[in-house]
mmCIF file of N, CA and C in Angstrom:
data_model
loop_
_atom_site.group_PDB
_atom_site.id
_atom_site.type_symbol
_atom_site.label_atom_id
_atom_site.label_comp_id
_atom_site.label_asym_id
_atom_site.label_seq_id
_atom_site.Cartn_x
_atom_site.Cartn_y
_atom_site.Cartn_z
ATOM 1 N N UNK A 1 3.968 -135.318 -64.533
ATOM 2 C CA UNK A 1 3.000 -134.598 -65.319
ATOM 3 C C UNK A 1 3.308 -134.818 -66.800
ATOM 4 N N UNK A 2 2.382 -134.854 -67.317
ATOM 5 C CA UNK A 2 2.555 -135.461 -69.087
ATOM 6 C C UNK A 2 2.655 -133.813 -69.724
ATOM 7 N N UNK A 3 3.820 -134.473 -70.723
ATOM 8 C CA UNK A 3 3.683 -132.616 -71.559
ATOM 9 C C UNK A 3 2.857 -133.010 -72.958
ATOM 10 N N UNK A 4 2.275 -132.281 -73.121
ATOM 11 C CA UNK A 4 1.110 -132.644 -73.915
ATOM 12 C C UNK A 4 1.884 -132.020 -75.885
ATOM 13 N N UNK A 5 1.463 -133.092 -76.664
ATOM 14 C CA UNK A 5 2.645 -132.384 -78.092
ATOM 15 C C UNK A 5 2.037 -130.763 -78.686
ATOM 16 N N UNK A 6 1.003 -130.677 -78.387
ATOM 17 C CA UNK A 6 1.362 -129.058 -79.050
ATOM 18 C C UNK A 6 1.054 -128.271 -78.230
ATOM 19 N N UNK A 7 2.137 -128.196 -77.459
ATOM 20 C CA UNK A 7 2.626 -127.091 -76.692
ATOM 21 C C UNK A 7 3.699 -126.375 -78.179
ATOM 22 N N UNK A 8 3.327 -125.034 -77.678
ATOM 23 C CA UNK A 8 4.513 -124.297 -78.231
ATOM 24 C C UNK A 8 5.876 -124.991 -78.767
ATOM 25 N N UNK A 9 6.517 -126.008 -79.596
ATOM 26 C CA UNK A 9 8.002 -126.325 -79.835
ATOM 27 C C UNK A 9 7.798 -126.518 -81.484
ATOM 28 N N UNK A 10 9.305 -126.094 -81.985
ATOM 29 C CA UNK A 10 9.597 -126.776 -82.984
ATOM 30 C C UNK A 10 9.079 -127.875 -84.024
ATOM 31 N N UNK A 11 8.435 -129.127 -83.121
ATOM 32 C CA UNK A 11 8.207 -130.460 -83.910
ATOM 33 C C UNK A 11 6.724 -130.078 -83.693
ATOM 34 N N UNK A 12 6.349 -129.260 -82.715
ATOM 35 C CA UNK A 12 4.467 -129.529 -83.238
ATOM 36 C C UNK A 12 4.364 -128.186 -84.522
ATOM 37 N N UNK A 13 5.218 -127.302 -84.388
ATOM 38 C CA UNK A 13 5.332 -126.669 -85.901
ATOM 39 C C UNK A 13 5.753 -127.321 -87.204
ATOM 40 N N UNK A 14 6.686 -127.925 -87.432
ATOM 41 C CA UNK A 14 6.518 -129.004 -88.286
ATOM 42 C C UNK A 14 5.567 -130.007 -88.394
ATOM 43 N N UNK A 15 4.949 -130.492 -87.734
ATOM 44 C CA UNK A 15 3.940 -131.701 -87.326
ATOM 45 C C UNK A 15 2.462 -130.826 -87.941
ATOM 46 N N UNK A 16 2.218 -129.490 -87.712
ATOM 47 C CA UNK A 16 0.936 -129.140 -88.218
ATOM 48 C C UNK A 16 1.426 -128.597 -89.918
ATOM 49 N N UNK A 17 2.602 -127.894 -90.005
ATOM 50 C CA UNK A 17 2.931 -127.837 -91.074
ATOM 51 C C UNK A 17 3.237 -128.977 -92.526
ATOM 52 N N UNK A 18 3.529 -129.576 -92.167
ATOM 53 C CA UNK A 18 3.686 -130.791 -92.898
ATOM 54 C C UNK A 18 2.321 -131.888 -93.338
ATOM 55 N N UNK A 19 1.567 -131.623 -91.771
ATOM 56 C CA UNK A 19 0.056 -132.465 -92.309
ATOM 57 C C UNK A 19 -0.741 -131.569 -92.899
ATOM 58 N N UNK A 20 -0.533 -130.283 -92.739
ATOM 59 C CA UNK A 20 -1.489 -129.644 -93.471
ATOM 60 C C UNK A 20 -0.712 -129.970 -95.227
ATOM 61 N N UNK A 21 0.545 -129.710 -95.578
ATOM 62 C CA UNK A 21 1.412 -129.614 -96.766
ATOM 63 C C UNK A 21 0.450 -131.173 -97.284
ATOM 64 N N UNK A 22 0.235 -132.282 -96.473
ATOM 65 C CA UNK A 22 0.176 -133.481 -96.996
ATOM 66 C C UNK A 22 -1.873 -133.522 -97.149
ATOM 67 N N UNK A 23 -2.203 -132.504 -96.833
ATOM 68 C CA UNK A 23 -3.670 -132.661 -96.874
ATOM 69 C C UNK A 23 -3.942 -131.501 -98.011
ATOM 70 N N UNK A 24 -3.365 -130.820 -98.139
ATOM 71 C CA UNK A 24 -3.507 -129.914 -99.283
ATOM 72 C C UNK A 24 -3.269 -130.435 -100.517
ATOM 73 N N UNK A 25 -2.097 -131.190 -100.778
ATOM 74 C CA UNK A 25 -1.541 -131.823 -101.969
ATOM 75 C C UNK A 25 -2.398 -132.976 -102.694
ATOM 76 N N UNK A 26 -3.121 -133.729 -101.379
ATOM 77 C CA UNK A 26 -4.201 -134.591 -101.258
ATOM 78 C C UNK A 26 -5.404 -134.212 -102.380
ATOM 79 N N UNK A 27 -5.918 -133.040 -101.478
ATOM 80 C CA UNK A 27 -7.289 -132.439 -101.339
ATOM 81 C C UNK A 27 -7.182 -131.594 -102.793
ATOM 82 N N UNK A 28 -6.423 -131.059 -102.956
ATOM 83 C CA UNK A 28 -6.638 -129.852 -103.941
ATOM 84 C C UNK A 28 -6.945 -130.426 -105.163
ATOM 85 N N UNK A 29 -6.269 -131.553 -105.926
ATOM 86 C CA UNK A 29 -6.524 -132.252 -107.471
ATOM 87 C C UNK A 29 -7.957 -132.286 -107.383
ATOM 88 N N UNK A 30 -8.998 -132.824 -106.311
ATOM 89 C CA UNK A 30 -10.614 -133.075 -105.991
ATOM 90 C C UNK A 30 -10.952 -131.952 -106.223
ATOM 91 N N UNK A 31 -10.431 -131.259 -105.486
ATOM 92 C CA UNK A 31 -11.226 -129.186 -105.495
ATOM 93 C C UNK A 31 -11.253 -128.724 -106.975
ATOM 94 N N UNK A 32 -9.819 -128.996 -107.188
ATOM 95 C CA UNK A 32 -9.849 -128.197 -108.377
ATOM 96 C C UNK A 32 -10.878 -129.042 -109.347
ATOM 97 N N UNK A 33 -10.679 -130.338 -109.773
ATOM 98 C CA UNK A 33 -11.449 -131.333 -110.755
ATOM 99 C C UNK A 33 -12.658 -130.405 -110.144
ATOM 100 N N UNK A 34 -12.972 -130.823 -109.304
ATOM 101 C CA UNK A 34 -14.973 -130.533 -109.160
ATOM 102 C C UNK A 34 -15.404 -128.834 -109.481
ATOM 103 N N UNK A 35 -14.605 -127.959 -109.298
ATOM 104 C CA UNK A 35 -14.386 -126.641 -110.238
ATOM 105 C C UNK A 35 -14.866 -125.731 -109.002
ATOM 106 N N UNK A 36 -14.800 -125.635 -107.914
ATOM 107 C CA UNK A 36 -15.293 -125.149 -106.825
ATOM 108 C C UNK A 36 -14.175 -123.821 -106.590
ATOM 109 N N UNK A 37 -12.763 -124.471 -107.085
ATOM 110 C CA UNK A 37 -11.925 -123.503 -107.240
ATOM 111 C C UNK A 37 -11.016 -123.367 -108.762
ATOM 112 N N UNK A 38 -11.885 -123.567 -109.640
ATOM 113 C CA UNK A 38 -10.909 -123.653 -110.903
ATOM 114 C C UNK A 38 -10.112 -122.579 -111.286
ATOM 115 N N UNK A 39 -11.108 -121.709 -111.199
ATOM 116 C CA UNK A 39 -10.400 -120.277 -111.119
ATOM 117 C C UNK A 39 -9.077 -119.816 -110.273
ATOM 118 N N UNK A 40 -8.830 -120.893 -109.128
ATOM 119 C CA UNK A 40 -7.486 -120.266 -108.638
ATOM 120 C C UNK A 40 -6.618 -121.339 -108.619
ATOM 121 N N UNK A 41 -5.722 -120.399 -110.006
ATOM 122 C CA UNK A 41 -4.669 -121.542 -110.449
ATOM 123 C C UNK A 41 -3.362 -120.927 -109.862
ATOM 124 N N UNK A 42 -3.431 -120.246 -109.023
ATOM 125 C CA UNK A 42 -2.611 -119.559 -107.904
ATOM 126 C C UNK A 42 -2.156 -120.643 -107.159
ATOM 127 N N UNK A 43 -3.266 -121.753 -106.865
ATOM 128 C CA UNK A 43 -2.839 -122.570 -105.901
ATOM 129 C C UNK A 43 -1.807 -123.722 -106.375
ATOM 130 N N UNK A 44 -1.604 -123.974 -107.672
ATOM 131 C CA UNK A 44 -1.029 -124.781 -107.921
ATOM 132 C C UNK A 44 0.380 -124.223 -108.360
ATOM 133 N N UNK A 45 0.814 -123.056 -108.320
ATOM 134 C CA UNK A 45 1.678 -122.575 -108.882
ATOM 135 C C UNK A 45 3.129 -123.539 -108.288
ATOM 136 N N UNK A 46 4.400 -123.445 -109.117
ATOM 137 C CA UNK A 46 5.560 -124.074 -108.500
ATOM 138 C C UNK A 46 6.554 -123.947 -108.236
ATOM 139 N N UNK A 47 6.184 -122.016 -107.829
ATOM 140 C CA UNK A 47 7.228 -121.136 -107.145
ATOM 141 C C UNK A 47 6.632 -121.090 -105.186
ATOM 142 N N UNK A 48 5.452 -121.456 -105.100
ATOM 143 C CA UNK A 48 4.457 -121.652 -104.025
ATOM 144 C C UNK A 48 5.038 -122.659 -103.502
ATOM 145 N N UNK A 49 4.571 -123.838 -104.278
ATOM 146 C CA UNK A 49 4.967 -125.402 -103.731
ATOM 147 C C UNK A 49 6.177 -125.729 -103.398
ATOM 148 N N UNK A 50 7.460 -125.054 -104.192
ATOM 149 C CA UNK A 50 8.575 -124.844 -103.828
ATOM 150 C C UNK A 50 9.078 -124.476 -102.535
ATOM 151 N N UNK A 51 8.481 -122.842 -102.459
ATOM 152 C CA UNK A 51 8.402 -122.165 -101.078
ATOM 153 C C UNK A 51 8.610 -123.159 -99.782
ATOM 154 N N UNK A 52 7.210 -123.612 -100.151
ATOM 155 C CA UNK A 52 6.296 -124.320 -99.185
ATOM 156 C C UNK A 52 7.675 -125.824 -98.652
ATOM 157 N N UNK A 53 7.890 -126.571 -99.179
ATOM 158 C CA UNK A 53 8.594 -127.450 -99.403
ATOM 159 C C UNK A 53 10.261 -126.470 -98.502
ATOM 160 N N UNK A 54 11.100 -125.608 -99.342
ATOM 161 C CA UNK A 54 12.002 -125.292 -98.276
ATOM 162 C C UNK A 54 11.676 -124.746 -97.053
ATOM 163 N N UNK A 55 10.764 -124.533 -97.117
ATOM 164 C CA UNK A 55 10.083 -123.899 -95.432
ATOM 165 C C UNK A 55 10.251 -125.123 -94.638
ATOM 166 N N UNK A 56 9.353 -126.446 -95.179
ATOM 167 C CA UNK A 56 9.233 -127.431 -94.477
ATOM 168 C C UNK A 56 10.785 -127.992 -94.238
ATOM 169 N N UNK A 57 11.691 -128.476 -95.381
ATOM 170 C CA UNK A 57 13.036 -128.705 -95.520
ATOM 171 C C UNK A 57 13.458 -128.203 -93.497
ATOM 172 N N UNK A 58 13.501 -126.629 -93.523
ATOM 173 C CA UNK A 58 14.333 -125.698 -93.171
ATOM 174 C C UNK A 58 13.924 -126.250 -91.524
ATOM 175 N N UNK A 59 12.704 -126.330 -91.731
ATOM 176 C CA UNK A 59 11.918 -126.368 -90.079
ATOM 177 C C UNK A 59 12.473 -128.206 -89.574
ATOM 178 N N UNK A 60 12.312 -128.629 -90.503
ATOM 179 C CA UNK A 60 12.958 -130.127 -89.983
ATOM 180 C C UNK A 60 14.027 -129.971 -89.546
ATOM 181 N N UNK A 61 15.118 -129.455 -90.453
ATOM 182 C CA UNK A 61 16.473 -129.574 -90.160
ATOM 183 C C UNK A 61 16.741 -128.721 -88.972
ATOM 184 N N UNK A 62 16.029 -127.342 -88.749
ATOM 185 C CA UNK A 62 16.747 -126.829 -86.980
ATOM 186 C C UNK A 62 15.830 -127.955 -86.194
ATOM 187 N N UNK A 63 14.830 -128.292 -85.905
ATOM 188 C CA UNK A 63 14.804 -129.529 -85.197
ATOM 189 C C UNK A 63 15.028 -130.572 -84.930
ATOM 190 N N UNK A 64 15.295 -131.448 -86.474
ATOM 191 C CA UNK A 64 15.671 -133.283 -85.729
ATOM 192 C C UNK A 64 17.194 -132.822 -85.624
ATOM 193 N N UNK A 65 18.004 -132.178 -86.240
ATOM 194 C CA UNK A 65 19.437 -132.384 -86.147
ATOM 195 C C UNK A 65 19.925 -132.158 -84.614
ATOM 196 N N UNK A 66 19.409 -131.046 -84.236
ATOM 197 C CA UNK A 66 19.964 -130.705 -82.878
ATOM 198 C C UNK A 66 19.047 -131.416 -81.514
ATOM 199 N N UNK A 67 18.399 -131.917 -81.467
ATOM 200 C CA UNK A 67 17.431 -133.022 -81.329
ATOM 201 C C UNK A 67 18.480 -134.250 -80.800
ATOM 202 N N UNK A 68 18.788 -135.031 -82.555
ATOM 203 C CA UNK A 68 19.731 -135.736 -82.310
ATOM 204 C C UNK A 68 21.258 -135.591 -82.067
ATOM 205 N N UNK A 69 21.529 -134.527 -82.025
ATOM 206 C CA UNK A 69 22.673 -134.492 -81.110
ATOM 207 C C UNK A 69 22.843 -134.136 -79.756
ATOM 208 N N UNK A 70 21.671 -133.438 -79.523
ATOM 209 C CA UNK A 70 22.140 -132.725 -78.187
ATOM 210 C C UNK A 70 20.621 -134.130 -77.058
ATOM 211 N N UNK A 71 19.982 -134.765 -77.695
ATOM 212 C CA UNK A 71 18.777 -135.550 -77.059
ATOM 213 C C UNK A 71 19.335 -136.690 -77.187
ATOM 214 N N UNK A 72 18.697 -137.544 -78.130
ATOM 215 C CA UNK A 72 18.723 -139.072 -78.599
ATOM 216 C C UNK A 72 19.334 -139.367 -78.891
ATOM 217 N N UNK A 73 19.988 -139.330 -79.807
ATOM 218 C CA UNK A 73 21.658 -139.862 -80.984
ATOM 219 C C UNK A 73 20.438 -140.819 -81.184
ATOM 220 N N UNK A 74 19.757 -140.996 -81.933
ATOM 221 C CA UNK A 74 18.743 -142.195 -82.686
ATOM 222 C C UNK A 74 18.189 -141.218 -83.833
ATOM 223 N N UNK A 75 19.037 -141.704 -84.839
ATOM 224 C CA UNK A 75 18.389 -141.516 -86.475
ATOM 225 C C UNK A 75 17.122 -142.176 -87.113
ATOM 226 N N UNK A 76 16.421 -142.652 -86.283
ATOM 227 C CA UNK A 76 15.000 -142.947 -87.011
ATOM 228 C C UNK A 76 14.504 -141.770 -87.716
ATOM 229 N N UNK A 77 14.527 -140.569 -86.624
ATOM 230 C CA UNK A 77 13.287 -139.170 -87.149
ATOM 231 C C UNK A 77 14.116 -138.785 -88.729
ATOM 232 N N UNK A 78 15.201 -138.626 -88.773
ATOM 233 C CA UNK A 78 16.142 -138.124 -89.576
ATOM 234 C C UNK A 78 15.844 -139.199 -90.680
ATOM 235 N N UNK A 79 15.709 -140.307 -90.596
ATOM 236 C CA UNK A 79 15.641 -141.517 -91.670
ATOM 237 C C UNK A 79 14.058 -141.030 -92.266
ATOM 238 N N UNK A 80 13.250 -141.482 -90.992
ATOM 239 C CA UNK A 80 11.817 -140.986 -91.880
ATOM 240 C C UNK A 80 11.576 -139.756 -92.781
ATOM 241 N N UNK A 81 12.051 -138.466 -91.975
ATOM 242 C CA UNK A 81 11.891 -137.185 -92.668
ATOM 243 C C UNK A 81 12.894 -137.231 -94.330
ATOM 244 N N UNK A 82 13.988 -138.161 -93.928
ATOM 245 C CA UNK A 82 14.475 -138.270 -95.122
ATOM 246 C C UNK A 82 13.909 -138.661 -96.332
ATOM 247 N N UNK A 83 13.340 -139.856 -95.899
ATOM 248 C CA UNK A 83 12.497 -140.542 -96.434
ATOM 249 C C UNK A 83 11.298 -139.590 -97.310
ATOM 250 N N UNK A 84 10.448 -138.828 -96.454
ATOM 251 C CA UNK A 84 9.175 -138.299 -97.200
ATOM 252 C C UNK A 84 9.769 -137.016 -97.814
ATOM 253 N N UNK A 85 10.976 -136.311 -98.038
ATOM 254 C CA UNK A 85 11.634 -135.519 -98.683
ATOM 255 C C UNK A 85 11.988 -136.353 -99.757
ATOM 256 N N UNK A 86 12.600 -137.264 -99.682
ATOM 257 C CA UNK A 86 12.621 -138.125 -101.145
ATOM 258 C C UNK A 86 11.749 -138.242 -101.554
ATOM 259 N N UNK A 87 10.202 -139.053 -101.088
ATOM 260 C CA UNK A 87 9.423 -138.795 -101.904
ATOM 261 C C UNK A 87 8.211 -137.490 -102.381
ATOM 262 N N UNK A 88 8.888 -136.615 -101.231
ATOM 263 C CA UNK A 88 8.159 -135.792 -102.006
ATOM 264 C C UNK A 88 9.159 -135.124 -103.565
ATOM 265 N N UNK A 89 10.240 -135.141 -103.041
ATOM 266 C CA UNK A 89 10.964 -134.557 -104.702
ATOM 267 C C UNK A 89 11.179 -135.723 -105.651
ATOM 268 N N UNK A 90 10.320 -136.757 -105.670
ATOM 269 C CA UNK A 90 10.299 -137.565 -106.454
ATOM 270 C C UNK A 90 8.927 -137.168 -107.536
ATOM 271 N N UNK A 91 7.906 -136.405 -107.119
ATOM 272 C CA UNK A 91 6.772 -136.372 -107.415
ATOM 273 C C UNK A 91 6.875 -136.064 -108.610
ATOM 274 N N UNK A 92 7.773 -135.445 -108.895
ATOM 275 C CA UNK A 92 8.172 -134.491 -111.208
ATOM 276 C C UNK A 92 8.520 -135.844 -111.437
ATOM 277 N N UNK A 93 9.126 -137.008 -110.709
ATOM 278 C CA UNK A 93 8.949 -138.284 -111.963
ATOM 279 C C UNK A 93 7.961 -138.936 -112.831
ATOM 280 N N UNK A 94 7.284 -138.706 -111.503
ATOM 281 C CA UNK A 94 5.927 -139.678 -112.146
ATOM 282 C C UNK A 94 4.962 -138.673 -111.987
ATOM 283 N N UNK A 95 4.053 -137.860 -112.797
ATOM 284 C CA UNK A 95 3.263 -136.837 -112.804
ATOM 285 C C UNK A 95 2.100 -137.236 -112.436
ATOM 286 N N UNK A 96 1.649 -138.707 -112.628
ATOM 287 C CA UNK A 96 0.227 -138.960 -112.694
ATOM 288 C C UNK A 96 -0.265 -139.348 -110.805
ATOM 289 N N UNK A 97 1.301 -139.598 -110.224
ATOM 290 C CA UNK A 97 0.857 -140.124 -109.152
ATOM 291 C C UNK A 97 1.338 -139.039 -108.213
ATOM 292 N N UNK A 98 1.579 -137.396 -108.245
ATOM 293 C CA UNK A 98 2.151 -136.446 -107.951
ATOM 294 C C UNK A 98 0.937 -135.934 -106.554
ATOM 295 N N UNK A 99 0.038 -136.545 -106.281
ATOM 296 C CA UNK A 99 -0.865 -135.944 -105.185
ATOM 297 C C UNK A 99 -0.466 -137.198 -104.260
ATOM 298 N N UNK A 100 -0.917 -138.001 -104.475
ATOM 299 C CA UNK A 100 -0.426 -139.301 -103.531
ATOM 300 C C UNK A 100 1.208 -139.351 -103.138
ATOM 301 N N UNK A 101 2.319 -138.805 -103.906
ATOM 302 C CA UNK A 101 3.248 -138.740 -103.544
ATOM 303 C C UNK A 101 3.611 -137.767 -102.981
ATOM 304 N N UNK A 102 3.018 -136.524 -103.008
ATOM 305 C CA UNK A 102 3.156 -135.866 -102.298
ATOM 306 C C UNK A 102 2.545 -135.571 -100.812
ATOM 307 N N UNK A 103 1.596 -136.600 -100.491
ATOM 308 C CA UNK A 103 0.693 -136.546 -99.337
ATOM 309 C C UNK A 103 1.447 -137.701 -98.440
ATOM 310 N N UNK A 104 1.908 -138.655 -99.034
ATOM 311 C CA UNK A 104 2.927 -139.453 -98.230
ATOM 312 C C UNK A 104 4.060 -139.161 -97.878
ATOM 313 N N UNK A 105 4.863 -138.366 -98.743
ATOM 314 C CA UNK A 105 6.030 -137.993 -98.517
ATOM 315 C C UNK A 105 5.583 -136.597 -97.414
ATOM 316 N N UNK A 106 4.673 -135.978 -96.961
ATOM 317 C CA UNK A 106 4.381 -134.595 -96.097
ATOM 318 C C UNK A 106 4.041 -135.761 -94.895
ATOM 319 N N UNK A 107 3.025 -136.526 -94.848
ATOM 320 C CA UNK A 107 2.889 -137.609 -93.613
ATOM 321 C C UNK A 107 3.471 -137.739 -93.324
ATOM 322 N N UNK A 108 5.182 -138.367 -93.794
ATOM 323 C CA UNK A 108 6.256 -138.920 -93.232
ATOM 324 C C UNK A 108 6.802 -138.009 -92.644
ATOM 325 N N UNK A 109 6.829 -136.757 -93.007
ATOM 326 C CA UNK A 109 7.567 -135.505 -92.615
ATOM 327 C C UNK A 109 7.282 -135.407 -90.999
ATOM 328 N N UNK A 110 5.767 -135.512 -91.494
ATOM 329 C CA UNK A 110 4.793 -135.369 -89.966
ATOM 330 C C UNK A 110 5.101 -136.093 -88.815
ATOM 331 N N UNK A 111 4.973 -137.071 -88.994
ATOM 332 C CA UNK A 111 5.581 -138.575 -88.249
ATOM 333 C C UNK A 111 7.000 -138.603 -87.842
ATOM 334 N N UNK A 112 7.610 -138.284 -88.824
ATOM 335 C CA UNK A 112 9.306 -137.942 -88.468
ATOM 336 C C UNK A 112 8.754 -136.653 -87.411
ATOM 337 N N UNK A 113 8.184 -135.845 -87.437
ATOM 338 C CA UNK A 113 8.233 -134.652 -86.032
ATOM 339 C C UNK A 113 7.436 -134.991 -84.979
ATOM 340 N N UNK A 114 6.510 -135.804 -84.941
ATOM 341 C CA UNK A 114 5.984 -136.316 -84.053
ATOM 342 C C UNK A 114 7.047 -137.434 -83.419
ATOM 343 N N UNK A 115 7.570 -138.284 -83.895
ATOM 344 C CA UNK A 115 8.842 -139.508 -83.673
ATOM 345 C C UNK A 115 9.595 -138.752 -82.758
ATOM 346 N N UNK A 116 10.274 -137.473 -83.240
ATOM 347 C CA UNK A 116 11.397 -137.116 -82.932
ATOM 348 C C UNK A 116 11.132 -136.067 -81.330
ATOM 349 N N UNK A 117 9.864 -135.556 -80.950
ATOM 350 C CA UNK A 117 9.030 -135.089 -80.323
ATOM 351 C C UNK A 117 9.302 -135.746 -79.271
ATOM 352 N N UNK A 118 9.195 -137.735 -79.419
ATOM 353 C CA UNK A 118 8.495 -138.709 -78.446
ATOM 354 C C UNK A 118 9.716 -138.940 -78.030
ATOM 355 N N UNK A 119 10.817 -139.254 -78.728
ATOM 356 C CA UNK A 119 12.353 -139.853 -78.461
ATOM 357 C C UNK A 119 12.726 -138.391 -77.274
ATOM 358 N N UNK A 120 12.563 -137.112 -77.872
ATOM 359 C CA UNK A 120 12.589 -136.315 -76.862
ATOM 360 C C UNK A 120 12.801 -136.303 -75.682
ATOM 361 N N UNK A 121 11.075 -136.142 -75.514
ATOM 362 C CA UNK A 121 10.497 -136.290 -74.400
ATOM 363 C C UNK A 121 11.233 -137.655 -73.519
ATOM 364 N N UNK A 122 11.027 -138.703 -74.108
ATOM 365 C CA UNK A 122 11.293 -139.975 -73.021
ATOM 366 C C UNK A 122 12.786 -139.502 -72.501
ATOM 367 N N UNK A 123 13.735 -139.226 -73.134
ATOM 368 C CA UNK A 123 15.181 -138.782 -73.253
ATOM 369 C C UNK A 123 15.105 -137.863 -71.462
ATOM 370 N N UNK A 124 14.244 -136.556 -72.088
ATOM 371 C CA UNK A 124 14.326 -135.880 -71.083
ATOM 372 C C UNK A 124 13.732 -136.478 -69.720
ATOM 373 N N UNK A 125 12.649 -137.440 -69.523
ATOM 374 C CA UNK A 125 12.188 -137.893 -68.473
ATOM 375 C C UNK A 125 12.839 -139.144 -67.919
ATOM 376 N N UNK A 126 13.538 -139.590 -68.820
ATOM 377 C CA UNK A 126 14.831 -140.816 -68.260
ATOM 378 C C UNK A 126 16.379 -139.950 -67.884
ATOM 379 N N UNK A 127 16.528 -138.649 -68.026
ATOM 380 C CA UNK A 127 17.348 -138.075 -67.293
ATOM 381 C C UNK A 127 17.237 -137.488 -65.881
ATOM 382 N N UNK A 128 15.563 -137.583 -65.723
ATOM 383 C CA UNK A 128 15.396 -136.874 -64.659
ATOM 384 C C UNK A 128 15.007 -137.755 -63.221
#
């Protein structure tokens, strides 16, 4: 029987958290430019985005780590998620490209929990 990914776990909470983090970061520079929400400069605040960001941090790390130790021992998920955490705290370098870097670096996040989801799963069905 196939387990389907968002069932109730860990990586489909990161996996919706993170694509939404990477569709917001996307979407919002458009919203706001076109003035539909100019008025809420709430959303851009960078005690929020911060938040938002160790939440995501926090939710990766109780999942791929124990994942890969106690599942796979394969650091791909851990490499990718690394990966879109770098670039998302890269985004204060370059200001102009701060939506695109931040929508790639939340994808990767995504992908790293979906990755780490699949290594899982196969793990558990090649033990059984």
């Amino acid at each position: 029987m196939q387990e389907r990914f968002f069932k109730p776990h860990i990586d489909s909470v990161g996996f919706v958290a993170a694509t939404l983090c990477a569709i917001h970061c996307i979407s919002l520079p458009l919203i706001l430019s076109i003035g539909v929400l100019s008025g809420s400069t709430w959303l851009e605040n960078e005690a929020l985005e911060l938040g938002f960001i160790g939440a995501s941090l926090l939710i990766a790390l109780s999942s791929l780590i124990p994942s890969y130790l106690k599942n796979h021992r394969r650091p791909d998920a851990l490499l990718i998620s690394g990966l879109g955490f770098g670039i998302i705290m890269s985004h204060s370098l370059v200001e102009s490209l701060e939506p695109v870097l931040m929508f790639v670096g939340g994808s990767c996040v995504a992908l790293a929990h979906w990755y780490n989801w699949r290594l899982t799963r196969r793990m558990k069905y090649a033990r059984a």
